[in-house]
């Protein structure tokens, strides 16, 4: 079972201050990763995250302030990681935002911000790490996609466009760099209980469940939101040699949402 080990490997997980990225980082450490690198947009967020990692007993972690949309800063960060940590064996493009606004009410700038972080950011980070992976003829890139890589819904037009594009960026990196033994796959979480989805689970003024909360539980065969830690196994699989023959694939970790028409109302 050593093929699932990440022993001695360095993993850069963008935006892994909390939420899904943080859960993936914990899983990689448990699988033997040598160093976890993460970046967020503020020193405050980095410092808070380092405390959270320490609380989990994780000290082989380095946090940096770097906005994934800032190409100059990302290239400088990659050079600094190579200098201070070593090679980047695994890149997880996790950093992402969502804006839930009806498309006709959304400003161009709001639409662009989602595209920049959720699609252009993964391009910038991947383009920055690939040359070194090409030299070593080895590398793993995991793009955090979404149900919205496959489905649409009201108010998330920019996010769905970005995550649909990220699915195809995943397939194109696979196509262009597979000959260098670089595998690029996507992980497609379903509905996960994190700060990003907290607004969809907030109790209503009368104490009742948020309508979207009930809706998602009816669309998920298990009838519940998933936990970020349930992404651990799929993420370790895609980061390890166990997936060396898997490339350009989006591994949906959705509890069966994409297979299910939804629970009939009683
Ligand atoms: P989250 O709780 O909002 O965490 C997002 C992380 O990304 C934070 O660490 C945030 O740090 C960082 N970030 C945001 N913009 C950034 C930028 N421009 N540069 C660097 N870091 C940035 O979100 P999540 O639920 O964990 O989601 C993580 C990823 O999974 C996202 O790509 C999301 O689209 C995707 N996803 C989420 C779900 C879900 O149900 N939660 C399902 C499918 C896919 P700072 O804000 O401190 O900078
Ligand atoms: C939303 C949610 C979803 C999740 C996730 C689903 O508003 O519909 O935020 O987009 O974040 O992407 O896979």
PDB file of C-alpha atoms in Angstrom, residues 6 9-31 33-41 45-46 49-50 53 58 60-68 74 77-78 81 85 87-96 121-122 125-126 129 133 140-144 187 228 231-232 235-236 238-239:
ATOM      1  CA  UNK A   6       3.169  10.850   0.277  1.00  0.00           C
ATOM      2  CA  UNK A   9       6.776  14.924  -0.773  1.00  0.00           C
ATOM      3  CA  UNK A  10       6.197  18.670  -0.590  1.00  0.00           C
ATOM      4  CA  UNK A  11       2.664  19.891  -1.274  1.00  0.00           C
ATOM      5  CA  UNK A  12       1.562  23.457  -2.019  1.00  0.00           C
ATOM      6  CA  UNK A  13      -2.148  23.844  -1.313  1.00  0.00           C
ATOM      7  CA  UNK A  14      -3.413  27.281  -2.260  1.00  0.00           C
ATOM      8  CA  UNK A  15      -5.857  28.885   0.168  1.00  0.00           C
ATOM      9  CA  UNK A  16      -5.440  26.142   2.770  1.00  0.00           C
ATOM     10  CA  UNK A  17      -6.000  28.394   5.777  1.00  0.00           C
ATOM     11  CA  UNK A  18      -9.259  26.675   6.601  1.00  0.00           C
ATOM     12  CA  UNK A  19     -12.077  24.771   4.902  1.00  0.00           C
ATOM     13  CA  UNK A  20     -11.402  22.160   2.240  1.00  0.00           C
ATOM     14  CA  UNK A  21      -7.746  23.134   1.731  1.00  0.00           C
ATOM     15  CA  UNK A  22      -7.036  22.757   5.429  1.00  0.00           C
ATOM     16  CA  UNK A  23      -8.656  19.288   5.445  1.00  0.00           C
ATOM     17  CA  UNK A  24      -6.602  18.223   2.433  1.00  0.00           C
ATOM     18  CA  UNK A  25      -3.431  19.478   4.134  1.00  0.00           C
ATOM     19  CA  UNK A  26      -4.190  17.411   7.250  1.00  0.00           C
ATOM     20  CA  UNK A  27      -4.751  14.346   5.084  1.00  0.00           C
ATOM     21  CA  UNK A  28      -1.453  14.856   3.240  1.00  0.00           C
ATOM     22  CA  UNK A  29       0.429  15.130   6.542  1.00  0.00           C
ATOM     23  CA  UNK A  30      -1.183  11.891   7.742  1.00  0.00           C
ATOM     24  CA  UNK A  31      -0.058  10.281   4.454  1.00  0.00           C
ATOM     25  CA  UNK A  33       4.001  14.584   3.369  1.00  0.00           C
ATOM     26  CA  UNK A  34       7.327  16.263   4.224  1.00  0.00           C
ATOM     27  CA  UNK A  35       6.130  19.887   4.074  1.00  0.00           C
ATOM     28  CA  UNK A  36       2.775  21.569   3.531  1.00  0.00           C
ATOM     29  CA  UNK A  37       2.899  25.024   1.964  1.00  0.00           C
ATOM     30  CA  UNK A  38      -0.180  27.262   1.872  1.00  0.00           C
ATOM     31  CA  UNK A  39      -0.956  30.857   0.943  1.00  0.00           C
ATOM     32  CA  UNK A  40      -3.793  33.248   1.662  1.00  0.00           C
ATOM     33  CA  UNK A  41      -4.470  36.956   1.116  1.00  0.00           C
ATOM     34  CA  UNK A  45      -5.163  34.727   7.902  1.00  0.00           C
ATOM     35  CA  UNK A  46      -1.758  33.056   7.629  1.00  0.00           C
ATOM     36  CA  UNK A  49      -4.049  29.217  10.071  1.00  0.00           C
ATOM     37  CA  UNK A  50      -0.619  28.404  11.513  1.00  0.00           C
ATOM     38  CA  UNK A  53      -2.299  23.702  12.139  1.00  0.00           C
ATOM     39  CA  UNK A  58       1.076  19.934  12.421  1.00  0.00           C
ATOM     40  CA  UNK A  60       5.787  20.880   9.005  1.00  0.00           C
ATOM     41  CA  UNK A  61       3.802  23.686   7.427  1.00  0.00           C
ATOM     42  CA  UNK A  62       4.727  27.062   5.942  1.00  0.00           C
ATOM     43  CA  UNK A  63       2.250  29.855   5.250  1.00  0.00           C
ATOM     44  CA  UNK A  64       2.793  32.793   2.908  1.00  0.00           C
ATOM     45  CA  UNK A  65       0.793  35.875   1.986  1.00  0.00           C
ATOM     46  CA  UNK A  66       0.086  35.632  -1.728  1.00  0.00           C
ATOM     47  CA  UNK A  67      -3.015  36.355  -3.780  1.00  0.00           C
ATOM     48  CA  UNK A  68      -3.333  33.657  -6.453  1.00  0.00           C
ATOM     49  CA  UNK A  74       2.938  33.752  -7.383  1.00  0.00           C
ATOM     50  CA  UNK A  77       6.442  32.606  -4.077  1.00  0.00           C
ATOM     51  CA  UNK A  78       7.319  29.547  -6.188  1.00  0.00           C
ATOM     52  CA  UNK A  81       9.414  27.768  -1.957  1.00  0.00           C
ATOM     53  CA  UNK A  85      11.572  24.188   1.074  1.00  0.00           C
ATOM     54  CA  UNK A  87      10.744  20.978  -5.058  1.00  0.00           C
ATOM     55  CA  UNK A  88       6.956  21.221  -5.274  1.00  0.00           C
ATOM     56  CA  UNK A  89       5.832  17.638  -5.825  1.00  0.00           C
ATOM     57  CA  UNK A  90       2.105  18.350  -5.505  1.00  0.00           C
ATOM     58  CA  UNK A  91       0.094  21.480  -6.292  1.00  0.00           C
ATOM     59  CA  UNK A  92      -3.525  21.679  -5.136  1.00  0.00           C
ATOM     60  CA  UNK A  93      -5.385  24.624  -6.682  1.00  0.00           C
ATOM     61  CA  UNK A  94      -7.881  25.036  -3.871  1.00  0.00           C
ATOM     62  CA  UNK A  95      -8.162  28.809  -3.292  1.00  0.00           C
ATOM     63  CA  UNK A  96     -11.532  30.017  -4.474  1.00  0.00           C
ATOM     64  CA  UNK A 121      -5.473  31.684 -10.331  1.00  0.00           C
ATOM     65  CA  UNK A 122      -5.132  27.925 -10.977  1.00  0.00           C
ATOM     66  CA  UNK A 125      -0.065  28.683 -10.132  1.00  0.00           C
ATOM     67  CA  UNK A 126       0.090  25.693 -12.490  1.00  0.00           C
ATOM     68  CA  UNK A 129       5.163  25.110 -11.000  1.00  0.00           C
ATOM     69  CA  UNK A 133       7.995  19.417 -12.721  1.00  0.00           C
ATOM     70  CA  UNK A 140       0.875  16.111  -9.467  1.00  0.00           C
ATOM     71  CA  UNK A 141      -1.630  18.923  -9.957  1.00  0.00           C
ATOM     72  CA  UNK A 142      -5.076  18.687  -8.382  1.00  0.00           C
ATOM     73  CA  UNK A 143      -7.703  21.301  -9.259  1.00  0.00           C
ATOM     74  CA  UNK A 144     -10.598  21.716  -6.843  1.00  0.00           C
ATOM     75  CA  UNK A 187     -11.496  16.749  -7.309  1.00  0.00           C
ATOM     76  CA  UNK A 228     -14.268  18.491   4.546  1.00  0.00           C
ATOM     77  CA  UNK A 231     -12.199  14.530   0.905  1.00  0.00           C
ATOM     78  CA  UNK A 232      -9.062  13.120   2.563  1.00  0.00           C
ATOM     79  CA  UNK A 235      -7.213  13.802  -2.323  1.00  0.00           C
ATOM     80  CA  UNK A 236      -4.428  11.517  -1.082  1.00  0.00           C
ATOM     81  CA  UNK A 238      -4.884  11.840  -6.543  1.00  0.00           C
ATOM     82  CA  UNK A 239      -1.673  13.158  -4.934  1.00  0.00           C
TER      83      UNK A 239
END
